[in-house]
mmCIF file with all atom_site columns, C-alpha atoms in Angstrom:
data_model
loop_
_atom_site.group_PDB
_atom_site.id
_atom_site.type_symbol
_atom_site.label_atom_id
_atom_site.label_alt_id
_atom_site.label_comp_id
_atom_site.label_asym_id
_atom_site.label_entity_id
_atom_site.label_seq_id
_atom_site.pdbx_PDB_ins_code
_atom_site.Cartn_x
_atom_site.Cartn_y
_atom_site.Cartn_z
_atom_site.occupancy
_atom_site.B_iso_or_equiv
_atom_site.pdbx_formal_charge
_atom_site.auth_seq_id
_atom_site.auth_comp_id
_atom_site.auth_asym_id
_atom_site.auth_atom_id
_atom_site.pdbx_PDB_model_num
ATOM 1   C CA . MET A 1 1   ? 52.070  -42.981 -69.668 1.00 0.00 ? 152 MET A CA 1
ATOM 2   C CA . ILE A 1 2   ? 54.142  -40.806 -67.366 1.00 0.00 ? 153 ILE A CA 1
ATOM 3   C CA . ARG A 1 3   ? 52.744  -37.535 -69.129 1.00 0.00 ? 154 ARG A CA 1
ATOM 4   C CA . ALA A 1 4   ? 49.419  -38.799 -68.355 1.00 0.00 ? 155 ALA A CA 1
ATOM 5   C CA . LEU A 1 5   ? 50.484  -39.703 -64.882 1.00 0.00 ? 156 LEU A CA 1
ATOM 6   C CA . ALA A 1 6   ? 51.931  -36.445 -64.664 1.00 0.00 ? 157 ALA A CA 1
ATOM 7   C CA . MET A 1 7   ? 48.804  -34.650 -66.228 1.00 0.00 ? 158 MET A CA 1
ATOM 8   C CA . ILE A 1 8   ? 46.364  -36.705 -63.858 1.00 0.00 ? 159 ILE A CA 1
ATOM 9   C CA . LEU A 1 9   ? 49.378  -35.506 -60.818 1.00 0.00 ? 160 LEU A CA 1
ATOM 10  C CA . LEU A 1 10  ? 48.768  -31.897 -62.060 1.00 0.00 ? 161 LEU A CA 1
ATOM 11  C CA . VAL A 1 11  ? 44.827  -32.233 -62.228 1.00 0.00 ? 162 VAL A CA 1
ATOM 12  C CA . ALA A 1 12  ? 44.652  -33.310 -58.888 1.00 0.00 ? 163 ALA A CA 1
ATOM 13  C CA . VAL A 1 13  ? 47.031  -30.715 -57.039 1.00 0.00 ? 164 VAL A CA 1
ATOM 14  C CA . VAL A 1 14  ? 45.190  -28.052 -58.658 1.00 0.00 ? 165 VAL A CA 1
ATOM 15  C CA . ALA A 1 15  ? 41.543  -29.928 -57.462 1.00 0.00 ? 166 ALA A CA 1
ATOM 16  C CA . LEU A 1 16  ? 43.670  -29.562 -54.183 1.00 0.00 ? 167 LEU A CA 1
ATOM 17  C CA . GLY A 1 17  ? 44.368  -26.047 -54.884 1.00 0.00 ? 168 GLY A CA 1
ATOM 18  C CA . VAL A 1 18  ? 41.088  -25.147 -55.110 1.00 0.00 ? 169 VAL A CA 1
ATOM 19  C CA . GLN A 1 19  ? 39.676  -27.394 -52.658 1.00 0.00 ? 170 GLN A CA 1
ATOM 20  C CA . SER A 1 20  ? 42.342  -25.743 -50.229 1.00 0.00 ? 171 SER A CA 1
ATOM 21  C CA . TRP A 1 21  ? 41.112  -22.042 -51.914 1.00 0.00 ? 172 TRP A CA 1
ATOM 22  C CA . ARG A 1 22  ? 37.255  -22.916 -51.040 1.00 0.00 ? 173 ARG A CA 1
ATOM 23  C CA . LEU A 1 23  ? 38.018  -24.166 -47.215 1.00 0.00 ? 174 LEU A CA 1
ATOM 24  C CA . SER A 1 24  ? 39.761  -21.243 -46.158 1.00 0.00 ? 175 SER A CA 1
ATOM 25  C CA . SER A 1 25  ? 37.063  -19.074 -47.415 1.00 0.00 ? 176 SER A CA 1
ATOM 26  C CA . ALA A 1 26  ? 34.636  -21.431 -46.218 1.00 0.00 ? 177 ALA A CA 1
ATOM 27  C CA . HIS A 1 27  ? 36.057  -20.903 -42.579 1.00 0.00 ? 178 HIS A CA 1
ATOM 28  C CA . THR A 1 28  ? 36.653  -17.193 -42.870 1.00 0.00 ? 179 THR A CA 1
ATOM 29  C CA . LYS A 1 29  ? 32.719  -16.931 -43.853 1.00 0.00 ? 180 LYS A CA 1
ATOM 30  C CA . ILE A 1 30  ? 31.952  -18.840 -40.514 1.00 0.00 ? 181 ILE A CA 1
ATOM 31  C CA . ASP A 1 31  ? 34.495  -17.158 -38.419 1.00 0.00 ? 182 ASP A CA 1
ATOM 32  C CA . ALA A 1 32  ? 32.692  -13.747 -40.001 1.00 0.00 ? 183 ALA A CA 1
ATOM 33  C CA . GLN A 1 33  ? 28.989  -15.413 -39.201 1.00 0.00 ? 184 GLN A CA 1
ATOM 34  C CA . GLN A 1 34  ? 30.152  -16.320 -35.643 1.00 0.00 ? 185 GLN A CA 1
ATOM 35  C CA . SER A 1 35  ? 31.432  -12.929 -34.772 1.00 0.00 ? 186 SER A CA 1
ATOM 36  C CA . ALA A 1 36  ? 28.125  -11.348 -36.281 1.00 0.00 ? 187 ALA A CA 1
ATOM 37  C CA . ILE A 1 37  ? 26.012  -14.302 -33.967 1.00 0.00 ? 188 ILE A CA 1
ATOM 38  C CA . GLU A 1 38  ? 27.666  -12.673 -30.626 1.00 0.00 ? 189 GLU A CA 1
ATOM 39  C CA . ALA A 1 39  ? 27.119  -9.260  -31.337 1.00 0.00 ? 190 ALA A CA 1
ATOM 40  C CA . GLN A 1 40  ? 23.259  -9.969  -32.011 1.00 0.00 ? 191 GLN A CA 1
ATOM 41  C CA . GLY A 1 41  ? 23.391  -12.215 -28.844 1.00 0.00 ? 192 GLY A CA 1
ATOM 42  C CA . LYS A 1 42  ? 25.026  -9.189  -26.975 1.00 0.00 ? 193 LYS A CA 1
ATOM 43  C CA . LYS A 1 43  ? 22.667  -7.353  -28.417 1.00 0.00 ? 194 LYS A CA 1
ATOM 44  C CA . LEU A 1 44  ? 19.636  -9.200  -27.416 1.00 0.00 ? 195 LEU A CA 1
ATOM 45  C CA . THR A 1 45  ? 20.982  -9.512  -24.515 1.00 0.00 ? 196 THR A CA 1
ATOM 46  C CA . GLN A 1 46  ? 21.081  -6.075  -23.288 1.00 0.00 ? 197 GLN A CA 1
ATOM 47  C CA . LYS A 1 47  ? 17.793  -5.191  -25.375 1.00 0.00 ? 198 LYS A CA 1
ATOM 48  C CA . ASN A 1 48  ? 16.032  -8.055  -22.919 1.00 0.00 ? 199 ASN A CA 1
ATOM 49  C CA . SER A 1 49  ? 17.771  -6.577  -20.152 1.00 0.00 ? 200 SER A CA 1
ATOM 50  C CA . GLN A 1 50  ? 16.161  -3.253  -20.967 1.00 0.00 ? 201 GLN A CA 1
ATOM 51  C CA . LEU A 1 51  ? 12.266  -4.653  -21.623 1.00 0.00 ? 202 LEU A CA 1
ATOM 52  C CA . ILE A 1 52  ? 13.208  -6.364  -18.111 1.00 0.00 ? 203 ILE A CA 1
ATOM 53  C CA . ALA A 1 53  ? 13.821  -2.829  -16.484 1.00 0.00 ? 204 ALA A CA 1
ATOM 54  C CA . LEU A 1 54  ? 10.901  -1.535  -18.372 1.00 0.00 ? 205 LEU A CA 1
ATOM 55  C CA . ASN A 1 55  ? 8.614   -4.273  -17.256 1.00 0.00 ? 206 ASN A CA 1
ATOM 56  C CA . ILE A 1 56  ? 9.928   -3.520  -13.730 1.00 0.00 ? 207 ILE A CA 1
ATOM 57  C CA . LEU A 1 57  ? 9.324   0.362   -13.556 1.00 0.00 ? 208 LEU A CA 1
ATOM 58  C CA . THR A 1 58  ? 5.454   -0.762  -15.582 1.00 0.00 ? 209 THR A CA 1
ATOM 59  C CA . GLN A 1 59  ? 4.711   -3.275  -12.370 1.00 0.00 ? 210 GLN A CA 1
ATOM 60  C CA . THR A 1 60  ? 5.594   -0.306  -9.632  1.00 0.00 ? 211 THR A CA 1
ATOM 61  C CA . SER A 1 61  ? 4.053   2.528   -11.537 1.00 0.00 ? 212 SER A CA 1
ATOM 62  C CA . SER A 1 62  ? 0.888   0.040   -11.987 1.00 0.00 ? 213 SER A CA 1
ATOM 63  C CA . ARG A 1 63  ? 0.660   -0.403  -7.970  1.00 0.00 ? 214 ARG A CA 1
ATOM 64  C CA . ALA A 1 64  ? 1.424   3.213   -7.167  1.00 0.00 ? 215 ALA A CA 1
ATOM 65  C CA . GLN A 1 65  ? -1.358  4.221   -9.345  1.00 0.00 ? 216 GLN A CA 1
ATOM 66  C CA . THR A 1 66  ? -3.882  1.684   -7.661  1.00 0.00 ? 217 THR A CA 1
ATOM 67  C CA . GLN A 1 67  ? -2.436  3.466   -4.443  1.00 0.00 ? 218 GLN A CA 1
ATOM 68  C CA . LEU A 1 68  ? -3.385  6.642   -5.512  1.00 0.00 ? 219 LEU A CA 1
ATOM 69  C CA . TYR A 1 69  ? -7.005  5.686   -6.603  1.00 0.00 ? 220 TYR A CA 1
ATOM 70  C CA . ALA A 1 70  ? -7.362  4.286   -3.052  1.00 0.00 ? 221 ALA A CA 1
ATOM 71  C CA . ALA A 1 71  ? -6.392  7.393   -1.313  1.00 0.00 ? 222 ALA A CA 1
ATOM 72  C CA . ALA A 1 72  ? -8.156  9.236   -3.647  1.00 0.00 ? 223 ALA A CA 1
ATOM 73  C CA . GLU A 1 73  ? -11.261 7.419   -3.108  1.00 0.00 ? 224 GLU A CA 1
ATOM 74  C CA . GLN A 1 74  ? -10.970 7.241   0.759   1.00 0.00 ? 225 GLN A CA 1
ATOM 75  C CA . ASN A 1 75  ? -9.972  11.006  0.482   1.00 0.00 ? 226 ASN A CA 1
ATOM 76  C CA . THR A 1 76  ? -13.697 11.602  -1.089  1.00 0.00 ? 227 THR A CA 1
ATOM 77  C CA . ARG A 1 77  ? -15.097 9.132   1.303   1.00 0.00 ? 228 ARG A CA 1
ATOM 78  C CA . LEU A 1 78  ? -14.162 11.399  4.038   1.00 0.00 ? 229 LEU A CA 1
ATOM 79  C CA . LEU A 1 79  ? -14.929 14.455  2.562   1.00 0.00 ? 230 LEU A CA 1
ATOM 80  C CA . ARG A 1 80  ? -18.972 13.319  2.264   1.00 0.00 ? 231 ARG A CA 1
ATOM 81  C CA . GLY A 1 81  ? -18.796 12.539  5.485   1.00 0.00 ? 232 GLY A CA 1
ATOM 82  C CA . ARG A 1 82  ? -17.746 15.840  6.777   1.00 0.00 ? 233 ARG A CA 1
ATOM 83  C CA . GLN A 1 83  ? -19.870 17.633  4.204   1.00 0.00 ? 234 GLN A CA 1
ATOM 84  C CA . ARG A 1 84  ? -22.425 15.787  5.558   1.00 0.00 ? 235 ARG A CA 1
ATOM 85  C CA . THR A 1 85  ? -21.481 16.228  9.405   1.00 0.00 ? 236 THR A CA 1
ATOM 86  C CA . ILE A 1 86  ? -21.131 19.899  8.438   1.00 0.00 ? 237 ILE A CA 1
ATOM 87  C CA . GLU A 1 87  ? -25.088 19.944  7.276   1.00 0.00 ? 238 GLU A CA 1
ATOM 88  C CA . GLU A 1 88  ? -26.016 17.926  10.462  1.00 0.00 ? 239 GLU A CA 1
ATOM 89  C CA . LEU A 1 89  ? -24.488 20.341  12.304  1.00 0.00 ? 240 LEU A CA 1
ATOM 90  C CA . LYS A 1 90  ? -25.783 23.633  10.500  1.00 0.00 ? 241 LYS A CA 1
ATOM 91  C CA . ARG A 1 91  ? -29.278 21.727  10.930  1.00 0.00 ? 242 ARG A CA 1
ATOM 92  C CA . GLU A 1 92  ? -29.070 21.599  15.183  1.00 0.00 ? 243 GLU A CA 1
ATOM 93  C CA . ASN A 1 93  ? -27.749 24.802  15.614  1.00 0.00 ? 244 ASN A CA 1
ATOM 94  C CA . GLU A 1 94  ? -28.131 28.195  14.680  1.00 0.00 ? 245 GLU A CA 1
ATOM 95  C CA . GLU A 1 95  ? -25.544 29.936  15.693  1.00 0.00 ? 246 GLU A CA 1
ATOM 96  C CA . PHE A 1 96  ? -22.829 27.436  14.227  1.00 0.00 ? 247 PHE A CA 1
ATOM 97  C CA . ARG A 1 97  ? -25.231 27.896  10.864  1.00 0.00 ? 248 ARG A CA 1
ATOM 98  C CA . ARG A 1 98  ? -24.660 31.790  11.052  1.00 0.00 ? 249 ARG A CA 1
ATOM 99  C CA . TRP A 1 99  ? -21.249 31.344  11.408  1.00 0.00 ? 250 TRP A CA 1
ATOM 100 C CA . ALA A 1 100 ? -21.151 29.390  8.694   1.00 0.00 ? 251 ALA A CA 1
ATOM 101 C CA . ASP A 1 101 ? -22.786 31.412  6.554   1.00 0.00 ? 252 ASP A CA 1
ATOM 102 C CA . ALA A 1 102 ? -20.671 34.434  7.207   1.00 0.00 ? 253 ALA A CA 1
ATOM 103 C CA . SER A 1 103 ? -18.670 35.652  4.591   1.00 0.00 ? 254 SER A CA 1
ATOM 104 C CA . LEU A 1 104 ? -14.536 35.444  5.008   1.00 0.00 ? 255 LEU A CA 1
ATOM 105 C CA . PRO A 1 105 ? -12.658 38.131  5.793   1.00 0.00 ? 256 PRO A CA 1
ATOM 106 C CA . ASP A 1 106 ? -10.795 40.081  3.216   1.00 0.00 ? 257 ASP A CA 1
ATOM 107 C CA . ALA A 1 107 ? -7.633  38.882  4.407   1.00 0.00 ? 258 ALA A CA 1
ATOM 108 C CA . VAL A 1 108 ? -8.587  35.223  4.717   1.00 0.00 ? 259 VAL A CA 1
ATOM 109 C CA . ILE A 1 109 ? -10.161 35.433  0.703   1.00 0.00 ? 260 ILE A CA 1
ATOM 110 C CA . ARG A 1 110 ? -7.223  36.889  -0.332  1.00 0.00 ? 261 ARG A CA 1
ATOM 111 C CA . LEU A 1 111 ? -5.123  33.901  0.948   1.00 0.00 ? 262 LEU A CA 1
ATOM 112 C CA . ARG A 1 112 ? -7.183  31.331  -0.656  1.00 0.00 ? 263 ARG A CA 1
ATOM 113 C CA . GLN A 1 113 ? -7.183  33.343  -3.864  1.00 0.00 ? 264 GLN A CA 1
ATOM 114 C CA . ARG A 1 114 ? -4.317  31.506  -6.515  1.00 0.00 ? 265 ARG A CA 1
ATOM 115 C CA . PRO A 1 115 ? -3.804  32.393  -10.402 1.00 0.00 ? 266 PRO A CA 1
ATOM 116 C CA . ALA A 1 116 ? -3.064  29.615  -12.773 1.00 0.00 ? 267 ALA A CA 1
ATOM 117 C CA . LEU A 1 117 ? 0.178   28.944  -12.651 1.00 0.00 ? 268 LEU A CA 1
ATOM 118 C CA . THR A 1 118 ? 1.838   26.556  -14.648 1.00 0.00 ? 269 THR A CA 1
ATOM 119 C CA . GLY A 1 119 ? 5.137   25.530  -13.015 1.00 0.00 ? 270 GLY A CA 1
ATOM 120 C CA . GLY A 1 120 ? 7.773   26.673  -11.110 1.00 0.00 ? 271 GLY A CA 1
ATOM 121 C CA . GLU A 1 121 ? 9.126   29.547  -12.995 1.00 0.00 ? 272 GLU A CA 1
ATOM 122 C CA . SER A 1 122 ? 5.786   31.443  -13.052 1.00 0.00 ? 273 SER A CA 1
ATOM 123 C CA . TYR A 1 123 ? 5.338   30.894  -9.691  1.00 0.00 ? 274 TYR A CA 1
ATOM 124 C CA . ARG A 1 124 ? 8.354   32.841  -8.373  1.00 0.00 ? 275 ARG A CA 1
ATOM 125 C CA . GLU A 1 125 ? 7.333   35.400  -11.136 1.00 0.00 ? 276 GLU A CA 1
ATOM 126 C CA . TRP A 1 126 ? 3.827   35.424  -9.270  1.00 0.00 ? 277 TRP A CA 1
ATOM 127 C CA . LEU A 1 127 ? 5.448   35.716  -6.172  1.00 0.00 ? 278 LEU A CA 1
ATOM 128 C CA . SER A 1 128 ? 7.672   38.866  -6.790  1.00 0.00 ? 279 SER A CA 1
ATOM 129 C CA . GLN A 1 129 ? 5.296   40.624  -8.982  1.00 0.00 ? 280 GLN A CA 1
ATOM 130 C CA . ASN A 1 130 ? 2.190   40.631  -6.780  1.00 0.00 ? 281 ASN A CA 1
ATOM 131 C CA . HIS A 1 131 ? 3.665   40.090  -3.020  1.00 0.00 ? 282 HIS A CA 1
ATOM 132 C CA . PRO A 1 132 ? 6.893   41.577  -2.639  1.00 0.00 ? 283 PRO A CA 1
ATOM 133 C CA . VAL A 1 133 ? 8.743   40.951  0.798   1.00 0.00 ? 284 VAL A CA 1
ATOM 134 C CA . PRO A 1 134 ? 8.125   44.067  2.775   1.00 0.00 ? 285 PRO A CA 1
ATOM 135 C CA . PRO A 1 135 ? 11.327  45.820  3.720   1.00 0.00 ? 286 PRO A CA 1
ATOM 136 C CA . GLY A 1 136 ? 12.575  45.343  7.171   1.00 0.00 ? 287 GLY A CA 1
ATOM 137 C CA . THR A 1 137 ? 13.277  47.414  9.819   1.00 0.00 ? 288 THR A CA 1
ATOM 138 C CA . GLY A 1 138 ? 17.007  46.439  10.522  1.00 0.00 ? 289 GLY A CA 1
ATOM 139 C CA . ARG A 1 139 ? 16.660  44.749  13.779  1.00 0.00 ? 290 ARG A CA 1
ATOM 140 C CA . PRO A 1 140 ? 16.590  41.005  13.806  1.00 0.00 ? 291 PRO A CA 1
ATOM 141 C CA . ALA A 1 141 ? 13.555  39.660  15.180  1.00 0.00 ? 292 ALA A CA 1
ATOM 142 C CA . GLN A 1 142 ? 13.678  38.553  18.685  1.00 0.00 ? 293 GLN A CA 1
#
């Protein structure tokens, strides 16, 4: 009987040890999972903040684009009105017609000629090659 009681006690202690080990293992897994959940929550918060910022940027860009389209339409209307006014003046006034039909002086034509530039560097290069600054007289302008 004592031997059976000792065996039962031994089995109970072993079972208690196994349960204790399983409980400790479960707590370790739970702690690791909670840490992973917190890390994922932080990442999610960061991504959410980025999405909010992108949404604000998109809305701002859309408003600016709408304003630019409206300004372009207004400029087109103004240009058509001015062209119509010029045509009316040409029909009404002979002197104005001759002036408008006359060709521009060569100096003015050269001012209006522009090369196909693709950025600031090509513009600086065009300025330095084609239009060097004339040397000064050595005296300051008065």
